[in-house]
Coordinates of C-alpha atoms and ligand atoms in Angstrom, one line a residue:
M16 CA 12.6 84.1 143.4
T17 CA 15.8 83.7 144.0
T18 CA 18.1 80.6 143.0
M19 CA 19.9 80.7 146.3
K20 CA 19.6 77.6 148.1
I21 CA 18.5 79.1 151.8
G22 CA 17.0 77.3 155.2
I23 CA 18.7 75.7 158.6
D24 CA 22.1 74.9 158.6
A25 CA 22.1 73.5 162.0
L26 CA 19.8 73.3 165.0
G27 CA 20.3 73.4 168.8
V28 CA 17.1 72.4 171.5
A29 CA 17.4 73.0 175.4
I30 CA 14.7 71.5 177.6
P31 CA 14.0 71.8 181.3
R32 CA 16.4 69.2 183.2
R33 CA 13.0 67.9 185.1
Y34 CA 10.1 66.1 183.6
I35 CA 7.3 64.0 184.6
D36 CA 5.9 60.4 183.9
M37 CA 2.4 61.0 182.0
V38 CA 1.0 57.6 183.7
E39 CA 1.8 58.8 186.9
L40 CA 0.0 62.2 186.1
A41 CA -3.2 61.0 185.2
R42 CA -2.9 58.4 188.2
A43 CA -2.6 61.6 190.7
R44 CA -5.7 63.0 188.8
G45 CA -8.0 60.4 189.0
I46 CA -7.8 59.7 185.4
E47 CA -7.1 56.4 182.7
P48 CA -3.5 56.6 182.3
G49 CA -5.0 56.1 178.3
K50 CA -6.4 59.2 177.4
Y51 CA -3.2 60.5 178.2
V52 CA -1.1 58.1 176.8
E53 CA -3.2 56.8 173.8
G54 CA -5.8 59.7 173.8
L55 CA -3.5 62.4 173.2
G56 CA -0.1 60.7 172.9
A57 CA 2.1 62.1 175.2
R58 CA 4.8 60.4 177.6
E59 CA 6.5 62.6 179.5
M60 CA 6.0 66.4 180.6
A61 CA 8.9 69.2 180.4
V62 CA 9.0 70.9 184.2
A63 CA 10.5 74.1 184.1
E64 CA 11.7 75.6 187.2
P65 CA 11.5 80.1 187.7
G66 CA 15.2 79.7 186.5
E67 CA 14.9 77.7 183.3
D68 CA 12.4 80.4 181.7
T69 CA 12.3 82.1 178.4
V70 CA 15.8 83.3 177.9
A71 CA 17.8 80.9 179.7
L72 CA 16.4 78.2 177.6
A73 CA 16.4 80.3 174.6
A74 CA 20.7 81.0 175.3
Q75 CA 21.3 77.7 175.7
A76 CA 19.1 76.0 172.4
A77 CA 21.4 79.1 170.6
S78 CA 25.0 78.2 171.8
R79 CA 24.2 74.6 171.0
A80 CA 22.9 75.8 167.4
L81 CA 26.2 77.6 166.7
A82 CA 28.0 75.1 168.1
A83 CA 26.6 72.5 165.7
S84 CA 26.6 75.5 162.7
E85 CA 29.7 75.9 160.7
V86 CA 28.3 79.6 160.3
D87 CA 31.0 81.7 161.9
R88 CA 28.9 84.2 164.6
N89 CA 30.6 87.2 163.5
N90 CA 28.8 86.6 160.8
L91 CA 25.5 86.9 161.7
G92 CA 23.3 89.6 160.8
L93 CA 20.1 89.1 162.1
L94 CA 18.6 87.5 165.4
I95 CA 14.9 87.0 165.8
V96 CA 13.5 84.7 168.9
G97 CA 9.8 83.7 168.2
T98 CA 8.1 83.7 171.7
E99 CA 4.6 84.2 173.3
T100 CA 6.2 83.9 176.7
G101 CA 8.4 86.4 177.0
V102 CA 10.0 88.0 180.1
D103 CA 9.5 92.0 179.7
H104 CA 6.7 94.4 177.9
S105 CA 9.5 96.1 176.3
K106 CA 12.8 94.7 176.2
P107 CA 12.7 91.3 174.2
V108 CA 14.0 87.5 175.0
A109 CA 16.5 88.5 171.4
S110 CA 18.2 91.5 173.9
F111 CA 19.3 89.3 176.6
V112 CA 20.2 86.2 174.3
H113 CA 22.1 88.7 172.3
G114 CA 23.9 90.0 175.6
L115 CA 24.3 86.7 176.9
L116 CA 25.8 84.8 174.2
G117 CA 27.9 88.2 173.0
L118 CA 26.5 88.6 169.7
P119 CA 27.6 91.1 167.0
T120 CA 26.5 95.1 167.9
T121 CA 26.0 95.3 164.5
M122 CA 22.9 92.9 164.4
R123 CA 19.1 93.6 163.9
V124 CA 17.5 92.1 167.0
Y125 CA 13.9 91.7 168.1
D126 CA 11.1 89.1 168.9
T127 CA 8.1 87.9 166.6
Q128 CA 4.9 87.1 168.3
H129 CA 1.8 85.0 167.2
A130 CA 1.2 82.3 169.6
C131 CA 2.6 79.2 168.4
Y132 CA 3.9 81.0 164.7
G133 CA 6.2 83.5 166.2
G134 CA 9.0 81.1 165.4
T135 CA 7.7 80.8 161.7
A136 CA 7.4 84.4 161.3
G137 CA 11.0 84.7 162.5
L138 CA 12.1 81.9 160.2
M139 CA 10.7 83.0 157.1
T140 CA 11.5 86.5 157.7
A141 CA 15.4 85.1 157.5
I142 CA 15.1 83.5 154.5
D143 CA 13.3 86.6 153.2
W144 CA 15.7 88.8 154.2
I145 CA 18.6 86.7 152.8
A146 CA 17.0 85.6 149.7
S147 CA 16.4 89.8 149.0
G148 CA 20.8 90.5 149.1
A149 CA 20.0 93.0 152.1
A150 CA 21.9 90.0 154.1
A151 CA 25.1 91.0 152.5
G152 CA 26.6 87.4 153.0
R153 CA 25.6 86.9 156.3
S154 CA 23.7 84.4 158.5
A155 CA 20.8 84.7 160.7
L156 CA 20.1 83.0 164.0
V157 CA 16.1 82.5 164.7
I158 CA 15.1 81.2 168.6
C159 CA 12.0 79.4 169.4
S160 CA 11.3 79.3 173.1
D161 CA 8.8 79.1 175.3
I162 CA 7.0 77.8 178.8
A163 CA 4.0 76.6 178.1
R164 CA 1.6 76.4 181.1
Y165 CA -2.0 75.7 181.7
G166 CA -2.2 75.0 185.3
V167 CA -2.7 72.2 187.4
G168 CA -6.0 70.3 187.3
T169 CA -6.8 71.9 184.1
A170 CA -7.8 70.5 181.2
G171 CA -4.6 71.6 179.4
E172 CA -2.7 70.2 182.0
P173 CA -1.2 67.1 180.3
T174 CA -0.6 69.3 177.0
Q175 CA 1.9 71.8 179.0
G176 CA 6.0 71.4 178.2
A177 CA 8.7 73.8 177.9
G178 CA 11.8 74.4 175.9
S179 CA 13.2 76.2 173.1
V180 CA 14.7 75.0 169.2
A181 CA 17.2 77.8 167.9
M182 CA 18.2 78.1 163.9
V183 CA 20.9 78.6 162.1
V184 CA 19.7 80.3 159.4
S185 CA 22.2 80.3 156.2
A186 CA 22.9 80.1 152.2
N187 CA 23.7 76.5 151.2
P188 CA 22.4 74.9 154.4
G189 CA 23.4 72.0 156.0
L190 CA 20.1 70.7 157.6
L191 CA 17.0 72.3 155.9
E192 CA 16.7 74.0 152.4
I193 CA 13.5 75.8 152.8
D194 CA 11.2 76.1 149.4
H195 CA 11.2 79.5 149.3
G196 CA 8.3 81.1 147.9
V197 CA 6.3 78.2 147.9
S198 CA 3.9 78.1 151.2
G199 CA 0.0 78.5 151.5
A200 CA -1.0 80.7 154.7
A201 CA -4.4 80.5 156.8
S202 CA -5.5 83.3 159.5
T203 CA -8.9 84.1 160.9
H204 CA -9.2 85.8 164.0
V205 CA -10.9 83.4 166.3
H206 CA -10.6 83.2 170.6
D207 CA -9.1 79.9 170.6
F208 CA -6.5 80.2 173.1
W209 CA -4.9 83.4 174.5
R210 CA -2.9 84.7 177.3
P211 CA -4.9 88.1 178.9
L212 CA -1.6 90.6 179.8
G213 CA -1.0 89.9 183.6
M214 CA -1.9 86.5 183.5
R215 CA 0.8 83.4 183.6
E216 CA -1.9 80.3 182.5
A217 CA -2.6 80.5 178.9
Q218 CA -6.9 80.8 178.7
V219 CA -8.4 77.9 175.9
D220 CA -11.4 76.6 174.2
G221 CA -9.7 73.2 173.9
H222 CA -12.3 71.4 171.5
Y223 CA -12.6 74.8 169.5
S224 CA -9.2 74.8 169.2
V225 CA -8.7 71.7 167.8
Q226 CA -11.2 72.4 165.2
C227 CA -9.9 75.9 164.6
Y228 CA -6.5 74.1 163.6
L229 CA -8.1 71.6 161.3
D230 CA -9.6 74.4 159.3
A231 CA -6.6 76.5 158.8
V232 CA -3.8 72.8 157.9
A233 CA -7.0 72.5 155.8
T234 CA -6.8 76.3 154.2
A235 CA -3.1 76.6 154.4
Y236 CA -2.1 73.1 152.9
R237 CA -4.4 73.9 150.0
G238 CA -1.9 77.0 149.3
W239 CA 1.0 75.0 149.4
K240 CA 0.0 72.5 147.0
A241 CA -1.1 74.9 144.5
R242 CA 2.4 76.7 144.5
A243 CA 4.1 73.5 144.7
I244 CA 2.0 72.2 141.4
E245 CA 2.8 75.5 139.8
R246 CA 6.5 75.3 140.6
G247 CA 6.8 71.6 139.8
L248 CA 7.9 70.6 142.8
V249 CA 4.9 67.7 143.2
R250 CA 2.1 66.2 140.6
G251 CA -0.8 67.1 140.6
A252 CA -2.4 65.1 137.8
P253 CA -6.0 63.8 138.5
G254 CA -6.1 61.2 141.4
E255 CA -2.2 61.8 142.5
Q256 CA -2.5 63.2 145.8
A257 CA 0.7 66.1 146.6
S258 CA 0.6 65.4 150.4
E259 CA 2.0 61.4 149.5
Q260 CA 4.9 62.9 147.7
L261 CA 6.1 64.2 150.6
A262 CA 8.9 61.8 151.9
R263 CA 7.4 63.1 155.2
I264 CA 5.2 65.5 156.8
C265 CA 5.9 67.7 160.2
Y266 CA 3.1 69.2 162.2
H267 CA 2.8 71.7 164.7
V268 CA 2.6 69.5 168.0
P269 CA 0.1 70.9 171.1
F270 CA 0.0 67.2 171.6
C271 CA 1.0 63.9 169.6
K272 CA -2.0 63.1 168.9
M273 CA -3.0 66.8 167.3
A274 CA -0.7 66.0 164.5
R275 CA -2.2 62.7 163.7
K276 CA -5.5 64.5 163.4
A277 CA -3.9 67.1 161.3
H278 CA -2.6 64.6 158.8
V279 CA -6.2 62.5 158.8
H280 CA -7.8 65.9 157.6
V281 CA -5.1 66.6 155.2
R282 CA -6.1 63.7 153.5
K283 CA -9.5 64.3 153.7
T284 CA -8.9 67.6 152.1
E285 CA -6.9 65.7 149.2
A286 CA -10.0 63.7 149.2
E287 CA -12.7 66.9 148.5
D288 CA -10.8 68.2 146.1
A289 CA -10.6 65.1 144.2
S290 CA -14.7 64.8 144.8
A291 CA -13.5 61.6 146.2
T292 CA -15.1 59.4 148.6
W293 CA -14.4 60.0 152.2
D294 CA -15.0 56.8 154.3
A295 CA -14.1 54.9 157.1
A296 CA -11.2 52.8 155.1
A297 CA -10.5 56.1 153.9
E298 CA -9.7 57.6 157.3
Q299 CA -7.8 54.3 157.8
Q300 CA -5.8 54.7 155.1
G301 CA -5.2 58.5 156.4
I302 CA -3.7 57.0 159.9
A303 CA -1.7 54.1 157.8
S304 CA -0.5 57.1 155.6
F305 CA 0.2 59.0 159.3
K306 CA 2.3 56.3 160.5
Q307 CA 4.6 56.1 158.0
Q308 CA 4.7 59.9 156.5
V309 CA 4.4 61.5 160.5
E310 CA 5.0 59.4 163.2
P311 CA 8.9 59.4 163.0
S312 CA 8.1 63.1 163.9
L313 CA 7.0 62.4 167.4
G314 CA 9.6 60.8 168.9
L315 CA 11.0 64.2 171.2
C316 CA 7.6 66.4 171.1
A317 CA 5.9 62.8 173.5
R318 CA 8.8 63.3 175.9
V319 CA 8.8 67.1 176.3
G320 CA 4.9 68.4 175.5
N321 CA 4.3 71.3 174.1
V322 CA 6.8 73.8 173.8
Y323 CA 5.0 76.7 171.6
T324 CA 6.9 78.0 168.6
G325 CA 9.2 75.6 169.2
S326 CA 7.3 72.7 168.8
L327 CA 7.0 72.6 164.7
Y328 CA 11.0 72.2 165.2
L329 CA 11.0 69.7 167.9
G330 CA 9.1 67.7 165.5
L331 CA 11.9 68.1 163.2
A332 CA 14.5 67.4 165.7
G333 CA 12.9 64.1 166.4
L334 CA 12.5 63.5 162.8
L335 CA 15.9 63.8 161.5
Q336 CA 17.4 61.7 164.7
A337 CA 15.5 59.1 163.4
Q338 CA 16.1 59.3 160.0
A339 CA 17.9 62.0 159.1
A340 CA 20.3 59.7 156.4
G341 CA 18.0 58.1 154.9
L342 CA 15.6 61.6 154.1
A343 CA 18.4 63.5 153.1
G344 CA 17.8 64.8 149.2
Q345 CA 13.7 64.1 150.0
R346 CA 11.1 66.6 150.3
I347 CA 9.4 67.1 153.6
G348 CA 6.5 69.0 154.4
M349 CA 5.9 71.7 157.8
F350 CA 3.0 72.9 159.0
S351 CA 2.9 76.1 161.7
Y352 CA -0.6 76.9 163.4
G353 CA -0.7 79.9 166.0
S354 CA -3.5 80.3 168.0
G355 CA -5.3 83.9 167.1
C356 CA -5.2 82.7 164.6
T357 CA -2.2 82.3 161.7
S358 CA -0.7 79.3 160.3
E359 CA 1.6 78.3 157.5
F360 CA 2.0 75.1 155.6
F361 CA 5.6 75.0 153.6
S362 CA 8.0 72.7 152.1
G363 CA 11.8 71.9 152.1
V364 CA 14.6 69.5 151.2
V365 CA 16.6 67.9 153.9
G366 CA 20.5 68.9 153.5
K367 CA 23.2 66.0 152.6
A368 CA 24.7 67.1 156.0
A369 CA 21.8 66.8 158.3
A370 CA 22.8 63.7 159.7
A371 CA 26.1 64.7 160.9
R372 CA 24.0 68.0 161.9
I373 CA 21.6 66.6 164.2
A374 CA 24.6 64.7 165.9
A375 CA 25.9 67.5 166.7
A376 CA 23.2 68.2 168.2
K377 CA 23.3 65.7 171.0
L378 CA 19.5 65.1 171.4
G379 CA 19.8 62.2 172.9
D380 CA 22.2 63.1 175.6
M381 CA 20.0 65.6 176.2
L382 CA 16.8 63.4 177.4
D383 CA 19.6 61.1 179.1
E384 CA 20.4 64.1 181.6
R385 CA 16.9 64.4 182.7
E386 CA 15.7 63.8 186.0
K387 CA 11.9 62.2 186.4
I388 CA 10.3 64.1 189.8
S389 CA 7.2 63.0 191.2
V390 CA 4.2 64.6 190.6
T391 CA 4.0 66.4 194.1
E392 CA 7.4 68.0 193.4
Y393 CA 5.9 69.4 189.9
E394 CA 3.3 70.9 191.8
R395 CA 6.0 72.4 194.0
I396 CA 7.5 74.0 191.1
M397 CA 4.2 74.7 189.8
A398 CA 3.4 77.1 193.0
M399 CA 6.4 79.1 193.1
A400 CA 6.7 82.8 192.3
P401 CA 7.9 83.3 188.3
T402 CA 10.9 85.6 190.5
A403 CA 11.3 83.2 193.1
P404 CA 15.0 81.9 194.5
I405 CA 16.6 79.4 192.1
T406 CA 17.7 76.0 193.2
D407 CA 21.4 75.0 192.0
G408 CA 21.7 72.7 188.8
P409 CA 24.2 70.9 187.6
A410 CA 27.3 72.5 185.9
G411 CA 26.3 72.5 182.2
D412 CA 26.3 75.0 178.7
G413 CA 23.3 76.4 179.9
F414 CA 22.0 79.5 181.5
R415 CA 19.8 80.1 184.3
F416 CA 17.4 83.4 185.4
T417 CA 19.1 84.5 189.2
G418 CA 16.8 87.2 190.2
V419 CA 15.7 90.6 190.0
T420 CA 18.1 93.8 191.1
N421 CA 16.5 97.6 190.4
H422 CA 13.6 95.4 188.0
Q423 CA 16.5 94.1 186.1
R424 CA 16.5 90.4 185.6
Q425 CA 19.4 89.0 186.0
Y426 CA 21.6 85.7 184.1
A427 CA 24.2 83.7 184.7
K428 CA 26.0 80.6 183.4
R429 CA 24.9 77.5 184.9
Ligands
HMG708 P1 -10.3 66.7 177.1 O1 -11.3 67.3 176.6 O2 -9.7 66.2 178.3 O3 -9.9 65.7 176.3 O4 -8.9 67.9 176.6 P2 -10.9 64.6 175.5 O5 -12.1 63.9 175.8 O6 -10.9 65.4 174.0 O7 -9.9 63.1 175.6 C1 -8.8 63.5 175.0 C2 -8.8 62.2 173.4 O8 -8.5 60.8 174.8 C3 -9.6 61.9 172.9 O9 -9.3 61.1 171.4 C4 -10.4 60.6 173.7 O10 -11.0 60.2 172.7 C5 -9.3 60.0 174.1 P3 -9.6 61.6 170.3 O11 -11.5 61.1 170.6 O12 -9.3 63.4 169.9 O13 -9.5 60.8 169.1 N1 -8.8 59.0 175.1 C6 -8.6 57.8 175.4 N2 -8.0 57.1 175.0 C7 -7.1 56.1 175.3 N3 -7.9 55.0 176.5 C8 -8.8 56.4 177.6 C9 -9.3 57.3 176.7 N4 -9.8 58.3 177.1 C10 -10.1 59.0 176.6 N5 -9.0 55.6 178.7 C11 -7.7 68.7 174.2 C12 -7.9 67.9 175.2 C13 -6.6 68.6 174.2 C14 -9.1 69.7 174.4 C15 -7.2 69.5 176.2 O14 -6.1 68.6 176.6 C16 -6.4 70.9 176.0 O15 -7.2 71.6 175.9 N6 -5.5 71.3 175.3 C17 -5.0 72.9 175.0 C18 -5.3 73.3 173.5 C19 -4.8 72.4 173.0 O16 -3.4 72.0 173.1 N7 -5.3 72.8 171.9 C20 -4.7 72.3 170.6 C21 -5.0 72.6 169.5 S1 -4.7 74.8 169.4 C22 -2.9 74.8 169.4 O17 -2.3 73.8 168.6 C23 -2.1 76.0 169.3 C24 -1.2 75.8 170.7 O18 -0.1 75.2 170.7 C25 -1.1 77.4 171.4 C26 0.0 77.9 170.7 O19 -0.6 78.7 169.5 O20 0.5 79.3 170.8 C27 -2.3 75.2 172.1

């Protein structure tokens, strides 16, 4: 086990420039708005046009992360993009981003895939690479980027979204030091959510997927807890709940209510392990603890929707945007879930520079600059072909997909 401090030095977020209001979507579908707003916890949902594809969002988030970090881009040795909505069967999203940002030619560059877990796979690889010494003083860029798409009129429709979170991973990180080697994983071969080759829309067994997530979080949490107690990061005496010793917990957020279900389930798991009673009163305590430990991380997720690989890290960004100053030096929990399924519960300590780094990510401006569109306009965008002609957007620090020439996807600065 390394004694180096390794983790996320800075992050950058990119989201589409348009969104819809969930009350308006519910009304258009003849559904009581309470189902989307309270039932799922969604307020707004990002709508990506074809020009805002996985590559364009990834490149934009990465350039923002690099701008917010003190790491020199010429000292990067590894670029990994976690995605489940890539743009080519062979050429990785990472390769496009590498070219668009003009990063060093001496780097390893590739994608990782396992549904929403793909970004965490990249993050863990980057941390191990630095801890092993193979990085030889260099840093990594890990990007999560996806377009979550179930289709108009489906049960999954209110849980769509799109966006990218890019993270500079380094020694002596400013944002979050990851507890290296202290994690629990849980994997099972299930068909809860998948996207057959050639299909744009994900297939999902919605309620089953929720159950698969809950089963996974219980196993992964138990694995993390055992190692965290062993390493003395949390106390494990009878009656002491490890989860309560975490200042906050960020969960993978396919929709905000899922984070509440997950947290209450973790509490239930703790109760089972301690042979304690799990009744209505205990559940109410779980909900109260959700409000304090988890809800502060959901501000951005409620306004963007599911961004698949980036969802957990959008939660982290939202948490730090809201509370970074007060959390410096405190340990938080993180749970990453990828359908299919694999998952990991891990933890980290918020850095002293977190407030400054998250301010540099300008997350508030990013939301304010968006344009609200009608449900009719959203449906028009959803019906566009993936290679449709691109509408011009305002100038910015972003990139856009501009079309295909000789079967090669083309991009330009916005
Ligand atoms: P549904 O069946 O339409 O909704 O689909 P429901 O009937 O379950 O209702 C949802 C909630 O709204 C319920 O709350 C209702 O009670 C409540 P709950 O009982 O669950 O606490 N409700 C109301 N609340 C207030 N006022 C009202 C009202 N009416 C109802 N008037 C479902 C929901 C999530 C299944 C669907 O949207 C779906 O299939 N989504 C996609 C799948 C998904 O997000 N799964 C999550 C776990 S899997 C995962 O996280 C991985 C993933 O990110 C992919 C990856 O890994 O790549 C998806």
